[in-house]
GROMACS .gro file of C-alpha atoms in nm:
model
  493
    1UNK     CA    1  -9.998  10.417  -2.181
    2UNK     CA    2  -9.995  10.196  -1.859
    3UNK     CA    3  -9.758   9.932  -1.782
    4UNK     CA    4  -9.780   9.587  -1.652
    5UNK     CA    5  -9.800   9.699  -1.281
    6UNK     CA    6  -9.436   9.713  -1.214
    7UNK     CA    7  -9.364   9.863  -0.870
    8UNK     CA    8  -8.996   9.915  -0.886
    9UNK     CA    9  -8.829  10.229  -0.744
   10UNK     CA   10  -8.680  10.489  -0.985
   11UNK     CA   11  -8.435  10.760  -0.916
   12UNK     CA   12  -8.358  11.053  -1.132
   13UNK     CA   13  -7.994  11.193  -1.145
   14UNK     CA   14  -7.825  11.453  -1.333
   15UNK     CA   15  -7.485  11.427  -1.468
   16UNK     CA   16  -7.500  11.668  -1.770
   17UNK     CA   17  -7.601  12.027  -1.831
   18UNK     CA   18  -7.956  12.109  -1.963
   19UNK     CA   19  -8.005  12.326  -2.250
   20UNK     CA   20  -8.268  12.281  -2.643
   21UNK     CA   21  -8.370  12.181  -3.196
   22UNK     CA   22  -8.430  12.165  -3.623
   23UNK     CA   23  -8.579  11.918  -3.877
   24UNK     CA   24  -8.407  11.701  -4.104
   25UNK     CA   25  -8.365  11.699  -4.484
   26UNK     CA   26  -8.329  11.389  -4.686
   27UNK     CA   27  -7.971  11.391  -4.812
   28UNK     CA   28  -7.888  11.039  -4.872
   29UNK     CA   29  -7.995  10.696  -5.010
   30UNK     CA   30  -8.115  10.429  -4.768
   31UNK     CA   31  -7.840  10.191  -4.675
   32UNK     CA   32  -8.087   9.916  -4.580
   33UNK     CA   33  -8.431   9.839  -4.720
   34UNK     CA   34  -8.664   9.603  -4.531
   35UNK     CA   35  -9.002   9.467  -4.596
   36UNK     CA   36  -9.213   9.668  -4.344
   37UNK     CA   37  -9.490   9.489  -4.154
   38UNK     CA   38  -9.855   9.580  -4.201
   39UNK     CA   39  -9.892   9.675  -3.843
   40UNK     CA   40  -9.901  10.040  -3.717
   41UNK     CA   41  -9.544  10.162  -3.629
   42UNK     CA   42  -9.659  10.167  -3.270
   43UNK     CA   43  -9.894   9.887  -3.166
   44UNK     CA   44  -9.934   9.697  -2.829
   45UNK     CA   45  -9.879   9.367  -2.997
   46UNK     CA   46  -9.858   9.151  -2.657
   47UNK     CA   47 -10.150   9.346  -2.488
   48UNK     CA   48  -9.940   9.442  -2.171
   49UNK     CA   49 -10.007   9.812  -2.194
   50UNK     CA   50  -9.649   9.901  -2.301
   51UNK     CA   51  -9.555  10.054  -2.635
   52UNK     CA   52  -9.416   9.820  -2.894
   53UNK     CA   53  -9.250   9.967  -3.213
   54UNK     CA   54  -9.206   9.781  -3.535
   55UNK     CA   55  -8.825   9.808  -3.600
   56UNK     CA   56  -8.867   9.690  -3.963
   57UNK     CA   57  -9.058  10.014  -4.034
   58UNK     CA   58  -8.745  10.218  -3.958
   59UNK     CA   59  -8.500  10.313  -4.236
   60UNK     CA   60  -8.151  10.435  -4.179
   61UNK     CA   61  -7.958  10.608  -4.443
   62UNK     CA   62  -7.613  10.768  -4.477
   63UNK     CA   63  -7.468  11.047  -4.685
   64UNK     CA   64  -7.190  11.287  -4.655
   65UNK     CA   65  -7.143  11.657  -4.609
   66UNK     CA   66  -6.971  11.824  -4.894
   67UNK     CA   67  -6.744  12.111  -4.944
   68UNK     CA   68  -6.885  12.381  -5.171
   69UNK     CA   69  -6.902  12.761  -5.224
   70UNK     CA   70  -7.212  12.952  -5.312
   71UNK     CA   71  -7.213  13.310  -5.438
   72UNK     CA   72  -7.483  13.517  -5.287
   73UNK     CA   73  -7.594  13.870  -5.325
   74UNK     CA   74  -7.607  14.134  -5.050
   75UNK     CA   75  -7.799  14.470  -5.028
   76UNK     CA   76  -7.732  14.780  -4.821
   77UNK     CA   77  -8.055  14.916  -4.681
   78UNK     CA   78  -8.163  15.213  -4.482
   79UNK     CA   79  -8.390  15.100  -4.212
   80UNK     CA   80  -8.448  14.742  -4.129
   81UNK     CA   81  -8.765  14.515  -4.137
   82UNK     CA   82  -8.993  14.802  -4.228
   83UNK     CA   83  -8.845  15.025  -3.948
   84UNK     CA   84  -8.720  15.339  -4.116
   85UNK     CA   85  -8.443  15.483  -3.907
   86UNK     CA   86  -8.292  15.788  -4.079
   87UNK     CA   87  -7.920  15.757  -4.089
   88UNK     CA   88  -7.916  15.381  -4.006
   89UNK     CA   89  -7.773  15.150  -4.281
   90UNK     CA   90  -7.732  14.773  -4.268
   91UNK     CA   91  -7.586  14.503  -4.484
   92UNK     CA   92  -7.846  14.241  -4.547
   93UNK     CA   93  -7.882  13.914  -4.743
   94UNK     CA   94  -8.088  13.943  -5.052
   95UNK     CA   95  -8.360  13.699  -4.946
   96UNK     CA   96  -8.309  13.356  -4.797
   97UNK     CA   97  -8.008  13.137  -4.871
   98UNK     CA   98  -8.150  12.797  -4.916
   99UNK     CA   99  -8.030  12.425  -4.938
  100UNK     CA  100  -7.821  12.446  -4.642
  101UNK     CA  101  -7.705  12.108  -4.503
  102UNK     CA  102  -7.831  12.095  -4.136
  103UNK     CA  103  -7.543  12.100  -3.878
  104UNK     CA  104  -7.288  12.182  -4.143
  105UNK     CA  105  -7.013  12.437  -4.089
  106UNK     CA  106  -7.008  12.747  -4.317
  107UNK     CA  107  -6.814  13.057  -4.358
  108UNK     CA  108  -6.962  13.380  -4.487
  109UNK     CA  109  -6.726  13.620  -4.644
  110UNK     CA  110  -6.775  13.968  -4.787
  111UNK     CA  111  -6.596  14.288  -4.844
  112UNK     CA  112  -6.732  14.612  -4.705
  113UNK     CA  113  -6.635  14.963  -4.767
  114UNK     CA  114  -6.729  15.338  -4.703
  115UNK     CA  115  -6.588  15.678  -4.723
  116UNK     CA  116  -6.611  15.710  -4.348
  117UNK     CA  117  -6.596  15.361  -4.224
  118UNK     CA  118  -6.335  15.315  -3.946
  119UNK     CA  119  -6.165  15.010  -3.798
  120UNK     CA  120  -6.365  15.061  -3.482
  121UNK     CA  121  -6.680  15.033  -3.699
  122UNK     CA  122  -6.569  14.693  -3.837
  123UNK     CA  123  -6.457  14.564  -3.499
  124UNK     CA  124  -6.811  14.619  -3.359
  125UNK     CA  125  -6.998  14.428  -3.639
  126UNK     CA  126  -7.247  14.175  -3.530
  127UNK     CA  127  -7.423  13.941  -3.774
  128UNK     CA  128  -7.780  13.843  -3.691
  129UNK     CA  129  -7.857  13.498  -3.855
  130UNK     CA  130  -8.221  13.396  -3.884
  131UNK     CA  131  -8.229  13.019  -3.944
  132UNK     CA  132  -8.536  12.846  -4.077
  133UNK     CA  133  -8.668  12.489  -4.087
  134UNK     CA  134  -9.012  12.421  -4.208
  135UNK     CA  135  -9.219  12.700  -4.052
  136UNK     CA  136  -9.011  12.740  -3.744
  137UNK     CA  137  -8.682  12.949  -3.687
  138UNK     CA  138  -8.435  13.077  -3.454
  139UNK     CA  139  -8.208  13.381  -3.433
  140UNK     CA  140  -7.830  13.388  -3.342
  141UNK     CA  141  -7.586  13.669  -3.332
  142UNK     CA  142  -7.219  13.616  -3.404
  143UNK     CA  143  -6.911  13.825  -3.406
  144UNK     CA  144  -6.645  13.815  -3.698
  145UNK     CA  145  -6.404  13.525  -3.706
  146UNK     CA  146  -6.156  13.728  -3.916
  147UNK     CA  147  -6.101  14.088  -4.030
  148UNK     CA  148  -5.851  14.177  -4.298
  149UNK     CA  149  -5.791  14.550  -4.411
  150UNK     CA  150  -5.761  14.547  -4.785
  151UNK     CA  151  -5.698  14.906  -4.823
  152UNK     CA  152  -5.809  15.229  -4.673
  153UNK     CA  153  -6.177  15.211  -4.568
  154UNK     CA  154  -6.199  14.861  -4.729
  155UNK     CA  155  -6.226  14.547  -4.520
  156UNK     CA  156  -6.275  14.163  -4.582
  157UNK     CA  157  -6.489  14.016  -4.304
  158UNK     CA  158  -6.553  13.647  -4.235
  159UNK     CA  159  -6.810  13.477  -4.005
  160UNK     CA  160  -6.797  13.113  -3.905
  161UNK     CA  161  -7.131  12.945  -3.826
  162UNK     CA  162  -7.328  12.617  -3.795
  163UNK     CA  163  -7.646  12.571  -3.996
  164UNK     CA  164  -7.907  12.528  -3.743
  165UNK     CA  165  -8.173  12.522  -4.017
  166UNK     CA  166  -8.228  12.452  -4.384
  167UNK     CA  167  -8.210  12.815  -4.487
  168UNK     CA  168  -8.070  13.149  -4.345
  169UNK     CA  169  -8.108  13.525  -4.394
  170UNK     CA  170  -7.902  13.776  -4.215
  171UNK     CA  171  -7.824  14.133  -4.149
  172UNK     CA  172  -7.541  14.331  -3.974
  173UNK     CA  173  -7.590  14.578  -3.708
  174UNK     CA  174  -7.640  14.941  -3.805
  175UNK     CA  175  -7.388  15.180  -3.967
  176UNK     CA  176  -7.405  15.543  -3.979
  177UNK     CA  177  -7.210  15.595  -4.303
  178UNK     CA  178  -7.451  15.644  -4.609
  179UNK     CA  179  -7.159  15.566  -4.847
  180UNK     CA  180  -7.137  15.202  -4.725
  181UNK     CA  181  -7.104  14.952  -4.991
  182UNK     CA  182  -7.071  14.570  -4.989
  183UNK     CA  183  -6.967  14.351  -5.267
  184UNK     CA  184  -7.105  14.021  -5.368
  185UNK     CA  185  -7.037  13.757  -5.090
  186UNK     CA  186  -6.986  13.395  -5.076
  187UNK     CA  187  -7.086  13.117  -4.833
  188UNK     CA  188  -6.849  12.828  -4.824
  189UNK     CA  189  -6.881  12.487  -4.658
  190UNK     CA  190  -6.517  12.419  -4.572
  191UNK     CA  191  -6.328  12.100  -4.640
  192UNK     CA  192  -6.340  11.973  -4.275
  193UNK     CA  193  -6.727  11.915  -4.336
  194UNK     CA  194  -6.615  11.610  -4.551
  195UNK     CA  195  -6.491  11.449  -4.221
  196UNK     CA  196  -6.846  11.397  -4.112
  197UNK     CA  197  -7.140  11.191  -4.234
  198UNK     CA  198  -7.503  11.245  -4.201
  199UNK     CA  199  -7.720  10.955  -4.075
  200UNK     CA  200  -8.099  10.993  -4.115
  201UNK     CA  201  -8.334  10.754  -3.920
  202UNK     CA  202  -8.700  10.761  -4.043
  203UNK     CA  203  -8.975  10.560  -3.916
  204UNK     CA  204  -9.308  10.517  -4.117
  205UNK     CA  205  -9.464  10.734  -3.851
  206UNK     CA  206  -9.336  10.927  -3.557
  207UNK     CA  207  -9.006  11.091  -3.446
  208UNK     CA  208  -8.715  11.110  -3.683
  209UNK     CA  209  -8.352  11.143  -3.602
  210UNK     CA  210  -8.080  11.353  -3.792
  211UNK     CA  211  -7.732  11.246  -3.673
  212UNK     CA  212  -7.405  11.422  -3.761
  213UNK     CA  213  -7.091  11.206  -3.686
  214UNK     CA  214  -6.728  11.169  -3.791
  215UNK     CA  215  -6.744  10.980  -4.123
  216UNK     CA  216  -6.807  10.620  -4.134
  217UNK     CA  217  -6.679  10.371  -4.384
  218UNK     CA  218  -6.549  10.630  -4.630
  219UNK     CA  219  -6.383  10.371  -4.852
  220UNK     CA  220  -6.691  10.144  -4.848
  221UNK     CA  221  -6.508   9.843  -4.709
  222UNK     CA  222  -6.766   9.787  -4.441
  223UNK     CA  223  -6.548   9.902  -4.156
  224UNK     CA  224  -6.535  10.250  -4.007
  225UNK     CA  225  -6.211  10.433  -4.095
  226UNK     CA  226  -6.180  10.600  -3.740
  227UNK     CA  227  -6.336  10.341  -3.498
  228UNK     CA  228  -6.376  10.024  -3.698
  229UNK     CA  229  -6.754  10.027  -3.655
  230UNK     CA  230  -6.928   9.827  -3.913
  231UNK     CA  231  -7.248   9.977  -4.073
  232UNK     CA  232  -7.475   9.719  -3.928
  233UNK     CA  233  -7.376   9.807  -3.579
  234UNK     CA  234  -7.441  10.179  -3.654
  235UNK     CA  235  -7.785  10.098  -3.800
  236UNK     CA  236  -7.885   9.895  -3.496
  237UNK     CA  237  -7.784  10.166  -3.265
  238UNK     CA  238  -7.961  10.438  -3.463
  239UNK     CA  239  -8.288  10.238  -3.454
  240UNK     CA  240  -8.253  10.197  -3.081
  241UNK     CA  241  -8.224  10.569  -3.021
  242UNK     CA  242  -8.516  10.617  -3.267
  243UNK     CA  243  -8.730  10.384  -3.056
  244UNK     CA  244  -8.622  10.562  -2.740
  245UNK     CA  245  -8.718  10.897  -2.901
  246UNK     CA  246  -9.062  10.765  -2.995
  247UNK     CA  247  -9.119  10.613  -2.651
  248UNK     CA  248  -9.026  10.969  -2.509
  249UNK     CA  249  -9.257  11.119  -2.743
  250UNK     CA  250  -9.558  10.872  -2.656
  251UNK     CA  251  -9.497  10.899  -2.272
  252UNK     CA  252  -9.467  11.268  -2.260
  253UNK     CA  253  -9.693  11.377  -2.533
  254UNK     CA  254  -9.413  11.602  -2.676
  255UNK     CA  255  -9.388  11.583  -3.062
  256UNK     CA  256  -9.060  11.712  -3.189
  257UNK     CA  257  -9.088  11.576  -3.539
  258UNK     CA  258  -8.709  11.550  -3.569
  259UNK     CA  259  -8.440  11.531  -3.315
  260UNK     CA  260  -8.096  11.660  -3.439
  261UNK     CA  261  -7.800  11.482  -3.275
  262UNK     CA  262  -7.453  11.634  -3.325
  263UNK     CA  263  -7.156  11.411  -3.216
  264UNK     CA  264  -6.790  11.489  -3.214
  265UNK     CA  265  -6.876  11.850  -3.138
  266UNK     CA  266  -6.542  11.987  -3.025
  267UNK     CA  267  -6.668  12.334  -2.935
  268UNK     CA  268  -6.921  12.189  -2.684
  269UNK     CA  269  -6.853  12.356  -2.359
  270UNK     CA  270  -7.006  12.073  -2.152
  271UNK     CA  271  -6.988  11.700  -2.172
  272UNK     CA  272  -7.308  11.716  -2.356
  273UNK     CA  273  -7.613  11.947  -2.372
  274UNK     CA  274  -7.960  11.972  -2.507
  275UNK     CA  275  -8.088  12.309  -2.664
  276UNK     CA  276  -8.403  12.285  -2.874
  277UNK     CA  277  -8.429  12.661  -2.910
  278UNK     CA  278  -8.106  12.672  -3.126
  279UNK     CA  279  -8.337  12.552  -3.404
  280UNK     CA  280  -8.674  12.659  -3.291
  281UNK     CA  281  -8.709  12.971  -3.069
  282UNK     CA  282  -9.077  12.871  -3.012
  283UNK     CA  283  -8.954  12.554  -2.839
  284UNK     CA  284  -9.254  12.365  -2.962
  285UNK     CA  285  -9.099  12.159  -3.253
  286UNK     CA  286  -8.759  12.006  -3.329
  287UNK     CA  287  -8.503  11.894  -3.077
  288UNK     CA  288  -8.130  11.935  -3.059
  289UNK     CA  289  -7.856  11.760  -2.854
  290UNK     CA  290  -7.472  11.784  -2.883
  291UNK     CA  291  -7.202  11.556  -2.762
  292UNK     CA  292  -6.834  11.657  -2.713
  293UNK     CA  293  -6.549  11.425  -2.804
  294UNK     CA  294  -6.538  11.252  -2.480
  295UNK     CA  295  -6.900  11.185  -2.457
  296UNK     CA  296  -6.882  11.057  -2.821
  297UNK     CA  297  -6.612  10.837  -2.737
  298UNK     CA  298  -6.818  10.660  -2.484
  299UNK     CA  299  -7.101  10.627  -2.724
  300UNK     CA  300  -6.874  10.483  -3.004
  301UNK     CA  301  -6.740  10.233  -2.761
  302UNK     CA  302  -7.090  10.109  -2.711
  303UNK     CA  303  -7.179  10.099  -3.061
  304UNK     CA  304  -6.861   9.906  -3.145
  305UNK     CA  305  -6.935   9.642  -2.879
  306UNK     CA  306  -7.254   9.550  -3.045
  307UNK     CA  307  -7.426   9.538  -2.719
  308UNK     CA  308  -7.795   9.630  -2.664
  309UNK     CA  309  -7.724   9.931  -2.455
  310UNK     CA  310  -7.766  10.319  -2.433
  311UNK     CA  311  -7.532  10.532  -2.251
  312UNK     CA  312  -7.632  10.753  -1.964
  313UNK     CA  313  -7.548  11.073  -2.156
  314UNK     CA  314  -7.764  10.978  -2.450
  315UNK     CA  315  -8.054  10.884  -2.215
  316UNK     CA  316  -8.015  11.211  -2.019
  317UNK     CA  317  -7.991  11.462  -2.307
  318UNK     CA  318  -8.253  11.309  -2.532
  319UNK     CA  319  -8.490  11.303  -2.231
  320UNK     CA  320  -8.411  11.683  -2.179
  321UNK     CA  321  -8.530  11.747  -2.537
  322UNK     CA  322  -8.860  11.588  -2.458
  323UNK     CA  323  -8.924  11.791  -2.140
  324UNK     CA  324  -9.048  12.110  -2.296
  325UNK     CA  325  -9.435  12.037  -2.299
  326UNK     CA  326  -9.595  12.350  -2.167
  327UNK     CA  327  -9.836  12.174  -1.934
  328UNK     CA  328  -9.545  12.004  -1.769
  329UNK     CA  329  -9.301  12.285  -1.771
  330UNK     CA  330  -9.533  12.554  -1.676
  331UNK     CA  331  -9.676  12.370  -1.378
  332UNK     CA  332  -9.397  12.149  -1.229
  333UNK     CA  333  -9.055  12.228  -1.383
  334UNK     CA  334  -8.872  12.438  -1.130
  335UNK     CA  335  -8.546  12.274  -1.262
  336UNK     CA  336  -8.558  12.005  -1.521
  337UNK     CA  337  -8.241  11.827  -1.389
  338UNK     CA  338  -8.469  11.686  -1.108
  339UNK     CA  339  -8.679  11.507  -1.357
  340UNK     CA  340  -8.476  11.432  -1.666
  341UNK     CA  341  -8.334  11.089  -1.596
  342UNK     CA  342  -8.664  10.964  -1.435
  343UNK     CA  343  -8.833  11.077  -1.750
  344UNK     CA  344  -8.601  10.882  -1.963
  345UNK     CA  345  -8.609  10.563  -1.752
  346UNK     CA  346  -8.993  10.578  -1.734
  347UNK     CA  347  -8.993  10.600  -2.126
  348UNK     CA  348  -8.761  10.294  -2.143
  349UNK     CA  349  -8.978  10.077  -1.896
  350UNK     CA  350  -9.290  10.195  -2.099
  351UNK     CA  351  -9.154  10.028  -2.421
  352UNK     CA  352  -9.131   9.651  -2.479
  353UNK     CA  353  -8.845   9.707  -2.726
  354UNK     CA  354  -8.615   9.878  -2.469
  355UNK     CA  355  -8.682   9.679  -2.145
  356UNK     CA  356  -8.390   9.448  -2.218
  357UNK     CA  357  -8.150   9.747  -2.298
  358UNK     CA  358  -7.843   9.796  -2.065
  359UNK     CA  359  -7.810  10.166  -1.944
  360UNK     CA  360  -7.432  10.215  -1.921
  361UNK     CA  361  -7.319  10.459  -1.654
  362UNK     CA  362  -6.974  10.563  -1.802
  363UNK     CA  363  -6.825  10.724  -1.491
  364UNK     CA  364  -6.891  10.428  -1.270
  365UNK     CA  365  -6.798  10.163  -1.542
  366UNK     CA  366  -7.101   9.947  -1.484
  367UNK     CA  367  -7.447   9.894  -1.650
  368UNK     CA  368  -7.787   9.784  -1.520
  369UNK     CA  369  -8.148   9.739  -1.657
  370UNK     CA  370  -8.394  10.018  -1.618
  371UNK     CA  371  -8.557   9.881  -1.296
  372UNK     CA  372  -8.248   9.882  -1.072
  373UNK     CA  373  -7.985  10.099  -1.236
  374UNK     CA  374  -8.087  10.411  -1.074
  375UNK     CA  375  -8.105  10.265  -0.727
  376UNK     CA  376  -7.747  10.152  -0.755
  377UNK     CA  377  -7.631  10.502  -0.857
  378UNK     CA  378  -7.820  10.652  -0.562
  379UNK     CA  379  -7.658  10.437  -0.319
  380UNK     CA  380  -7.315  10.549  -0.440
  381UNK     CA  381  -7.388  10.921  -0.358
  382UNK     CA  382  -7.671  10.960  -0.126
  383UNK     CA  383  -7.570  11.317  -0.006
  384UNK     CA  384  -7.647  11.459  -0.355
  385UNK     CA  385  -7.970  11.664  -0.336
  386UNK     CA  386  -8.061  11.566  -0.692
  387UNK     CA  387  -8.046  11.204  -0.576
  388UNK     CA  388  -8.229  11.276  -0.264
  389UNK     CA  389  -8.514  11.431  -0.464
  390UNK     CA  390  -8.518  11.124  -0.688
  391UNK     CA  391  -8.551  10.895  -0.396
  392UNK     CA  392  -8.884  11.048  -0.336
  393UNK     CA  393  -8.984  10.978  -0.695
  394UNK     CA  394  -8.857  10.630  -0.630
  395UNK     CA  395  -9.156  10.540  -0.415
  396UNK     CA  396  -9.397  10.604  -0.704
  397UNK     CA  397  -9.523  10.327  -0.914
  398UNK     CA  398  -9.454  10.325  -1.301
  399UNK     CA  399  -9.814  10.403  -1.371
  400UNK     CA  400  -9.798  10.706  -1.135
  401UNK     CA  401  -9.476  10.830  -1.303
  402UNK     CA  402  -9.630  10.792  -1.646
  403UNK     CA  403  -9.925  11.016  -1.544
  404UNK     CA  404  -9.691  11.261  -1.383
  405UNK     CA  405  -9.445  11.295  -1.695
  406UNK     CA  406  -9.757  11.307  -1.935
  407UNK     CA  407  -9.915  11.586  -1.713
  408UNK     CA  408 -10.258  11.437  -1.778
  409UNK     CA  409 -10.423  11.662  -1.499
  410UNK     CA  410 -10.244  11.987  -1.435
  411UNK     CA  411 -10.282  12.247  -1.154
  412UNK     CA  412 -10.409  12.585  -1.210
  413UNK     CA  413 -10.156  12.762  -1.432
  414UNK     CA  414 -10.180  13.058  -1.206
  415UNK     CA  415 -10.070  12.839  -0.921
  416UNK     CA  416 -10.359  12.936  -0.709
  417UNK     CA  417 -10.398  12.581  -0.558
  418UNK     CA  418 -10.025  12.559  -0.479
  419UNK     CA  419 -10.013  12.874  -0.255
  420UNK     CA  420 -10.145  12.678   0.032
  421UNK     CA  421  -9.911  12.380  -0.042
  422UNK     CA  422  -9.616  12.619  -0.062
  423UNK     CA  423  -9.706  12.763   0.283
  424UNK     CA  424  -9.739  12.411   0.421
  425UNK     CA  425  -9.387  12.346   0.292
  426UNK     CA  426  -9.263  12.665   0.461
  427UNK     CA  427  -9.402  12.547   0.785
  428UNK     CA  428  -9.245  12.187   0.739
  429UNK     CA  429  -8.904  12.333   0.673
  430UNK     CA  430  -8.909  12.631   0.909
  431UNK     CA  431  -8.844  12.880   0.633
  432UNK     CA  432  -9.034  13.184   0.493
  433UNK     CA  433  -8.975  13.124   0.130
  434UNK     CA  434  -9.143  13.384  -0.079
  435UNK     CA  435  -9.411  13.250  -0.319
  436UNK     CA  436  -9.221  13.313  -0.637
  437UNK     CA  437  -9.313  13.132  -0.964
  438UNK     CA  438  -9.045  12.864  -0.936
  439UNK     CA  439  -9.116  12.804  -0.576
  440UNK     CA  440  -9.484  12.741  -0.653
  441UNK     CA  441  -9.369  12.516  -0.938
  442UNK     CA  442  -9.184  12.318  -0.671
  443UNK     CA  443  -9.499  12.315  -0.456
  444UNK     CA  444  -9.710  12.196  -0.752
  445UNK     CA  445  -9.452  11.909  -0.793
  446UNK     CA  446  -9.489  11.778  -0.449
  447UNK     CA  447  -9.868  11.824  -0.452
  448UNK     CA  448  -9.908  11.624  -0.784
  449UNK     CA  449  -9.702  11.343  -0.655
  450UNK     CA  450  -9.895  11.314  -0.347
  451UNK     CA  451 -10.230  11.336  -0.546
  452UNK     CA  452 -10.102  11.049  -0.777
  453UNK     CA  453 -10.011  10.840  -0.466
  454UNK     CA  454 -10.344  10.909  -0.299
  455UNK     CA  455 -10.592  10.797  -0.569
  456UNK     CA  456 -10.636  11.136  -0.719
  457UNK     CA  457 -10.706  11.335  -0.393
  458UNK     CA  458 -10.513  11.601  -0.226
  459UNK     CA  459 -10.559  11.545   0.162
  460UNK     CA  460 -10.409  11.845   0.346
  461UNK     CA  461 -10.408  11.640   0.675
  462UNK     CA  462 -10.168  11.385   0.525
  463UNK     CA  463  -9.934  11.640   0.370
  464UNK     CA  464  -9.677  11.668   0.636
  465UNK     CA  465  -9.645  11.292   0.683
  466UNK     CA  466  -9.620  11.257   0.301
  467UNK     CA  467  -9.326  11.515   0.303
  468UNK     CA  468  -9.170  11.341   0.593
  469UNK     CA  469  -9.156  10.998   0.412
  470UNK     CA  470  -9.065  11.117   0.075
  471UNK     CA  471  -8.877  11.441   0.101
  472UNK     CA  472  -8.724  11.507   0.447
  473UNK     CA  473  -8.697  11.864   0.563
  474UNK     CA  474  -8.315  11.879   0.539
  475UNK     CA  475  -8.336  11.774   0.190
  476UNK     CA  476  -8.600  12.023   0.093
  477UNK     CA  477  -8.400  12.302   0.259
  478UNK     CA  478  -8.103  12.194   0.044
  479UNK     CA  479  -8.297  12.205  -0.262
  480UNK     CA  480  -8.457  12.548  -0.187
  481UNK     CA  481  -8.106  12.692  -0.117
  482UNK     CA  482  -7.925  12.515  -0.390
  483UNK     CA  483  -8.176  12.634  -0.643
  484UNK     CA  484  -8.198  12.978  -0.502
  485UNK     CA  485  -8.575  12.933  -0.449
  486UNK     CA  486  -8.552  13.153  -0.136
  487UNK     CA  487  -8.385  13.428  -0.338
  488UNK     CA  488  -8.650  13.447  -0.627
  489UNK     CA  489  -8.862  13.754  -0.653
  490UNK     CA  490  -9.179  13.747  -0.446
  491UNK     CA  491  -9.469  13.742  -0.708
  492UNK     CA  492  -9.770  13.628  -0.521
  493UNK     CA  493  -9.730  13.721  -0.149
   0.00000   0.00000   0.00000
C-alpha cells in the first residue's frame, strides 16, 4: 500500500542477532471488552494510502501458567517410524501429549532398565521432541538434565524442555538391549511457571500475539507486583505491538497467524533473537522472538512510562520474523541484518496508527520518530558496514522501499539475470568474487534497488554511477569480505 509521497531517508541498522515461531491457544478471559467498530480491521479511513487499524477490534487477555503433573504412557519399540532395524530399540511416547501450554517449561521423567544397559548407554541418551501447533511442527533434540542410578541396570532420567507447540511426541535414540523396559512416565510443569503470565492479543482479523512475561498483578490490586505496571499500560503496549505486527504483515505479505513473544528469557544467549523455525520447521507460518532479562528491562521501562513508544529491540526482532517470505529471501536476502530495521521502519511509516510512535534506541538513550531516527543513528557510527549499506537504502522513497520489501516483482529465481550484474560489481570493486548463491542475491539486491529508482528499468550503462552514488566500492568490498561472499562456493561460474 503506498504512502503519502514521503521522501525521507531511511537507514537499516543491526544491533541484535537474527534467528525464527508457534500459534496461540486461548487460555484466559479477556481483561477488556470493547464495542468494536463496523469497519474492517484494516481500512484506509483517511484515504492517504497508509494502513489504518481499528484498535477497538483488538482484545487483550491475561491468564497464568500453572504447575501440574500429567502421567503418560511409554512404549518400547523395535524399529522406528516404520523403519524396521533389527536389534534397534527405542523408547517412544504412546501417541501425542496434548494440551501443552505454549512456551511453558516442562520436565519429562521416566525410569529405564535393561539386563545389559550400562551407564555409558544412559549418558548418550538423546530425546527427539516433535512439537506440533495446528498442522505445523518442529523437531528438537535434547540431552538429559539429570540421571540418577536407582540400582543396578536401572536409572531415573529427566529432561527439561520448553513447549514450542501445543502438543508433543518423542523418542529416544536407539538401544541394542532387547530387554529394555521403561516405566510409566510423568510430564511436570514446575512451580516456576507460576511466576509467568500469558498475554494473548487477538484482533478481529489478522496477526495475533502470544506473550509470555513475568507475572503481572498477581494479587489483583491493579499494580504489577514486580515492576508496578498497571494493566491498562500493558494493554496499550500489547495493542501497539499487535498493530506493528499487522503492518509488517501487510507491508511484506508474510502471514504468520501468530507471533510468539517470550520475555524474561534468562537462557537467551543473545540480547534478543528471532527464530520462527523453533515452532515451525517449514518456516511458512508462526513466528517466535525471545528477549533476555536486559532487553526485557528496557521494554518494561517503556511500558511503565506510558509513552507511545516501541524499543529498538522489539522493532528489530519482530521485523526479522516477517522477513521469511520466499520471494524476498530467495532473491535478495544475502544477510537479513542489512534489511531488518529498514523493513520495520517502512512498516511503521506505512501505518497511520504508528507514525506518532517514538522509537527508543536504548544504547544511545534517545528516541526519534520513524522519519529521522535512523539517520541520527547512522551519523553516530558511519564506519559500520551495516550502516553504510543502509545509507544506500536511505536514498529510496518510501514507495520504493515498500515495493522492495513486498518483493512485488522478483528476478529469475535461478539468478540468471543477476550474473551480469555480479560481474559488473566485480569490475567496479576490482575483485573476482565467485558467482555463489549468496553473492548473486547481493547482486539481485543492488539490481532491484536500481530498477525501483529508475522507473522499473535496468539500464546497464547507468549501473556504475548508481553504485558509486549509493554503495561506494570500499563499502562493497567491506560487505563482501565481512560476509565471506568471496569465500562462498562457486556455483555458477
